[in-house]
Structures are given as C-alpha cells and as structure tokens.
XYZ file of C-alpha atoms in Angstrom:
261
model
C -37.367 3.058 -7.273
C -40.420 3.841 -5.096
C -41.219 6.836 -7.306
C -41.085 4.629 -10.421
C -43.422 2.089 -8.826
C -45.805 4.864 -7.793
C -45.783 6.296 -11.331
C -46.467 2.877 -12.844
C -49.277 2.212 -10.361
C -50.990 5.334 -11.703
C -51.342 3.705 -15.104
C -54.834 2.530 -15.903
C -54.360 -1.207 -16.246
C -51.810 -4.037 -15.845
C -51.222 -4.142 -19.600
C -50.045 -0.527 -19.571
C -47.828 -1.280 -16.593
C -46.358 -4.298 -18.377
C -45.676 -2.248 -21.509
C -43.932 0.425 -19.441
C -41.743 -2.175 -17.719
C -40.989 -3.725 -21.126
C -39.722 -0.334 -22.325
C -37.553 -0.003 -19.212
C -36.135 -3.479 -19.816
C -35.440 -2.801 -23.479
C -33.612 0.457 -22.769
C -31.599 -1.101 -19.951
C -30.656 -4.151 -22.059
C -29.315 -1.893 -24.809
C -27.250 0.076 -22.313
C -25.926 -3.080 -20.643
C -24.845 -4.613 -23.957
C -22.925 -1.444 -24.841
C -21.273 -1.311 -21.409
C -20.273 -4.998 -21.545
C -18.888 -4.615 -25.077
C -16.774 -1.675 -23.886
C -15.767 -3.511 -20.668
C -16.900 -0.358 -18.837
C -17.119 -1.674 -15.277
C -18.720 1.399 -13.642
C -21.436 1.439 -16.317
C -22.012 -2.295 -15.961
C -22.473 -1.770 -12.225
C -24.976 0.977 -13.005
C -27.032 -1.253 -15.301
C -26.797 -4.147 -12.848
C -28.425 -1.866 -10.265
C -31.102 -0.916 -12.814
C -31.721 -4.601 -13.495
C -32.301 -5.269 -9.793
C -34.622 -2.250 -9.589
C -36.687 -3.377 -12.596
C -36.972 -6.885 -11.143
C -38.238 -5.422 -7.868
C -40.721 -3.185 -9.715
C -42.119 -6.206 -11.573
C -42.581 -8.021 -8.242
C -44.199 -5.084 -6.454
C -46.649 -4.490 -9.274
C -47.457 -8.216 -9.336
C -47.013 -8.292 -13.091
C -47.462 -11.551 -14.985
C -45.098 -14.450 -14.436
C -43.526 -14.024 -17.883
C -42.747 -10.377 -17.234
C -41.217 -11.194 -13.850
C -39.082 -13.911 -15.472
C -37.913 -11.458 -18.155
C -36.854 -9.031 -15.428
C -35.087 -11.798 -13.485
C -33.287 -12.955 -16.653
C -32.002 -9.428 -17.257
C -30.754 -9.343 -13.669
C -28.802 -12.601 -14.113
C -27.328 -11.418 -17.419
C -26.229 -8.147 -15.820
C -24.541 -10.092 -13.008
C -22.732 -12.329 -15.490
C -21.693 -9.269 -17.500
C -20.114 -7.805 -14.379
C -18.355 -11.065 -13.508
C -16.940 -11.471 -17.015
C -15.728 -7.860 -17.057
C -13.975 -8.305 -13.687
C -12.238 -11.488 -14.863
C -11.193 -9.814 -18.125
C -9.864 -6.863 -16.173
C -7.828 -9.198 -13.967
C -6.429 -10.973 -17.025
C -5.362 -7.683 -18.609
C -3.940 -6.146 -15.450
C -6.560 -3.440 -14.880
C -8.326 -5.091 -11.924
C -6.550 -6.470 -8.878
C -6.110 -10.249 -8.682
C -6.152 -12.348 -5.521
C -2.361 -12.640 -5.451
C -1.982 -8.880 -5.916
C -4.443 -8.313 -3.078
C -2.348 -10.541 -0.818
C 0.754 -8.475 -1.551
C -1.023 -5.108 -1.419
C -1.398 -4.965 2.353
C 2.294 -5.457 3.023
C 3.271 -3.050 0.242
C 1.089 -0.281 1.687
C 2.190 -1.037 5.240
C 5.871 -0.867 4.316
C 5.492 2.298 2.267
C 6.347 0.610 -1.024
C 3.193 2.001 -2.550
C 0.597 4.589 -1.590
C -2.948 3.363 -1.017
C -4.416 5.685 -3.643
C -2.218 4.116 -6.337
C -3.612 0.604 -6.098
C -5.692 -0.944 -8.875
C -9.472 -1.206 -8.605
C -10.538 -4.297 -6.641
C -13.420 -6.659 -7.523
C -15.100 -5.518 -4.306
C -15.157 -1.961 -5.679
C -17.866 -3.233 -8.046
C -19.779 -5.774 -5.938
C -19.789 -7.025 -2.359
C -17.757 -10.060 -1.299
C -20.891 -12.058 -0.501
C -22.410 -11.115 -3.856
C -19.331 -12.155 -5.812
C -18.896 -15.533 -4.175
C -20.979 -17.401 -1.618
C -22.180 -20.924 -0.962
C -25.662 -20.162 -2.279
C -24.299 -18.993 -5.627
C -22.411 -15.810 -6.411
C -21.613 -13.803 -9.512
C -18.416 -15.778 -10.110
C -20.515 -18.963 -10.314
C -22.275 -17.396 -13.322
C -18.933 -16.564 -14.895
C -16.081 -18.984 -14.287
C -15.717 -21.891 -16.699
C -19.011 -21.105 -18.495
C -19.187 -20.078 -22.145
C -21.829 -17.663 -23.437
C -23.578 -20.570 -25.175
C -23.644 -22.637 -21.982
C -24.986 -19.676 -20.036
C -27.760 -19.180 -22.610
C -28.683 -22.860 -22.188
C -28.773 -22.462 -18.418
C -31.010 -19.391 -18.664
C -33.390 -21.180 -21.037
C -33.605 -24.208 -18.725
C -34.122 -22.139 -15.583
C -36.725 -19.985 -17.314
C -38.644 -23.086 -18.407
C -38.661 -24.146 -14.750
C -39.950 -20.726 -13.733
C -36.987 -20.209 -11.410
C -34.369 -17.669 -12.463
C -33.064 -17.013 -8.968
C -29.323 -16.526 -8.808
C -28.981 -19.630 -6.624
C -30.732 -21.841 -9.195
C -28.854 -20.370 -12.162
C -25.544 -20.652 -10.272
C -26.179 -24.339 -9.500
C -26.845 -25.092 -13.149
C -23.754 -23.149 -14.227
C -21.637 -25.067 -11.718
C -22.922 -28.366 -13.119
C -21.858 -27.340 -16.635
C -18.626 -25.545 -15.738
C -15.235 -26.809 -16.815
C -12.949 -27.902 -13.984
C -12.014 -24.789 -11.993
C -8.776 -23.116 -12.986
C -6.680 -20.719 -10.907
C -7.462 -17.055 -11.235
C -5.796 -15.684 -14.360
C -2.930 -13.314 -13.772
C -2.381 -10.335 -16.089
C -0.941 -11.158 -19.509
C 1.484 -8.288 -18.960
C 1.741 -8.202 -15.185
C 2.455 -4.953 -13.462
C 4.237 -4.656 -10.142
C 1.962 -3.564 -7.331
C 0.272 -1.468 -8.527
C 0.343 0.358 -11.860
C 2.558 3.273 -10.881
C 3.434 6.440 -12.738
C 6.804 7.159 -14.298
C 9.771 6.521 -12.029
C 10.387 9.478 -9.750
C 7.012 11.174 -10.429
C 3.605 10.568 -8.955
C 4.651 7.297 -7.323
C 4.876 6.197 -3.718
C 5.954 8.783 -1.212
C 9.004 8.222 0.959
C 12.773 8.074 0.917
C 13.946 5.899 -2.040
C 16.839 4.467 -0.036
C 14.513 3.451 2.772
C 12.096 1.949 0.267
C 14.856 -0.149 -1.294
C 15.901 -1.274 2.176
C 12.318 -2.310 2.941
C 12.111 -4.237 -0.321
C 15.388 -5.986 0.442
C 14.073 -6.996 3.847
C 10.792 -8.258 2.374
C 12.610 -10.342 -0.225
C 14.910 -11.843 2.402
C 11.821 -12.833 4.365
C 10.283 -14.407 1.261
C 13.469 -16.387 0.591
C 13.473 -17.637 4.181
C 9.833 -18.719 3.811
C 10.520 -20.583 0.565
C 12.987 -22.818 2.374
C 10.094 -24.304 4.351
C 8.006 -25.195 1.265
C 8.427 -28.791 0.120
C 7.736 -29.387 -3.610
C 5.835 -32.599 -2.880
C 3.328 -30.655 -0.754
C 2.185 -28.411 -3.638
C -1.023 -29.518 -5.358
C -0.346 -30.512 -8.976
C -3.103 -28.343 -10.428
C -1.731 -25.236 -8.728
C 2.007 -25.838 -9.067
C 2.535 -24.345 -12.551
C 0.233 -21.283 -12.231
C 1.788 -20.356 -8.889
C 5.405 -20.839 -9.983
C 4.731 -19.061 -13.297
C 3.303 -16.094 -11.385
C 6.352 -15.960 -9.110
C 8.676 -16.201 -12.125
C 6.913 -13.258 -13.786
C 7.241 -11.202 -10.610
C 10.932 -12.094 -10.330
C 11.479 -11.024 -13.927
C 9.908 -7.627 -13.186
C 12.023 -7.298 -10.036
C 15.215 -8.091 -11.968
C 14.273 -5.541 -14.643
C 13.664 -2.724 -12.170
C 16.693 -3.571 -10.012
C 18.896 -3.504 -13.126
C 17.518 -0.087 -14.098
C 18.195 1.239 -10.600
C 21.677 -0.328 -10.444
C 22.646 1.206 -13.795
C 21.474 4.607 -12.688
C-alpha cells in the first residue's frame, strides 16, 4: 500500500490523485461484485482487503471528503458482501456453523474426524473481533438486513458524513428484524464433509471409532436427562430441536448402513 501511496503522491495535483483513486475504486467494485455473485469467499476477502487499502490511501492523501466517503462506502459494502457469503455458506453446508464448531473439538479429540477434513470456519475469512463485537462487526451489517435496507443505511450514513463501521452497524441494528438463530445447512452434513466411506476419511481403527461414538452418544443421552423443557427459551426451542433431529436422522442412516454391511 505504501508504494501505491508514494506513486499517487508523485502525480501533479490532487485532481489527478482523485482520478487515480476513482479508477482503483471502480476496478475493485467490479471485482467485488463478481466475487459476491459467485459466492467466492477467498476472492471476497481479497477485495475486502483492497477496499481497506483504498480507504487508507484516500485518508493518507487527504483527498476530498466525497472521495473518502466513496472509499469508506466500498469498504462497508465489501464487509457486508463477506458477511452475506459466510451466512450463505453456513446455510448450504459449506462453511462451519456455531453448532458444528461446538462438536468439532470433541470429534477431533476423539479421533472421529481428522483436523484437515473440517469445513472452512468463518474465522478463516475474518477475525473474531471483526466479525462480531460490541462496537459493530461484520455480522451487524448482515444479519436481518435486506439489500434495500442496507442501501438506505449507507445513504443515511453518507449524508451524515460518517460511514464508519460502528455507525453503519448501529443503523443496521436499528432496522434489523428480530434476531434469528444461526441457520443450519439445508442438507446438513455430519462433521465434517468427509470423503467416500473407507477412503480419505478419518484415520484410526473403525471399531475403536464406533466405540468412541457410542460412548459420546451415551454421554449426550445422560446430559439430556438434566434438561427441563420449561427451561428452554421459546425462540430457540424449535431451531435447536430441529437441528438435533436432523443430526439423529443422519446418525440413524449411517448406523443402518454399517449394520447392514
């Protein structure tokens, strides 16, 4: 980025610098739109980094307020694009969900799955603090907000001259629908997406693995006995029980296949 700033400083006047930054923004916007349309997470991350770099260049060169706001707007749109792509990936089973993350540690520990077979995690694409924090994270620009609502938020924040993520996140939160639990995959996969049975999957003795699974399930059953239905929050009851039912269905399917040889 320093080399780009130095090159732009060599231009004769601020208008030339502004035109050069405008070209950078235009090229990056086109690339971001294509990456978002393709749900290409690594490319979205790349253009999100370019957005942050262009915003910093505009600040360092002390370009006009309008140019700095354009750069900041692109940065916010890149962040939302990443958040939407992560949520879509979680819904379609290509990115790890929170419940899958909770189960992953035990599965790796007990040898049920090898670490290098797990799905990509949201934190593979952005830091925890960047995704969600009290001052406004990427998920605040994403969850419960339609594209039209987000455009309204951007227009309002731009009119105020404040397109910081914190300000945009606050406005998105004010407009967001009531929060809903994280969407599980439409076609859930057991932890994680493994290869064909008997090839390329977890390493270890199959009999020992089945024994470990049996022990884990017995522990889960014992834990369930301590959960009182009246203690479950109404808004979370159905999503949680639906998720467990889907997992049980997958377990029954695989156990039947194994039992039938």
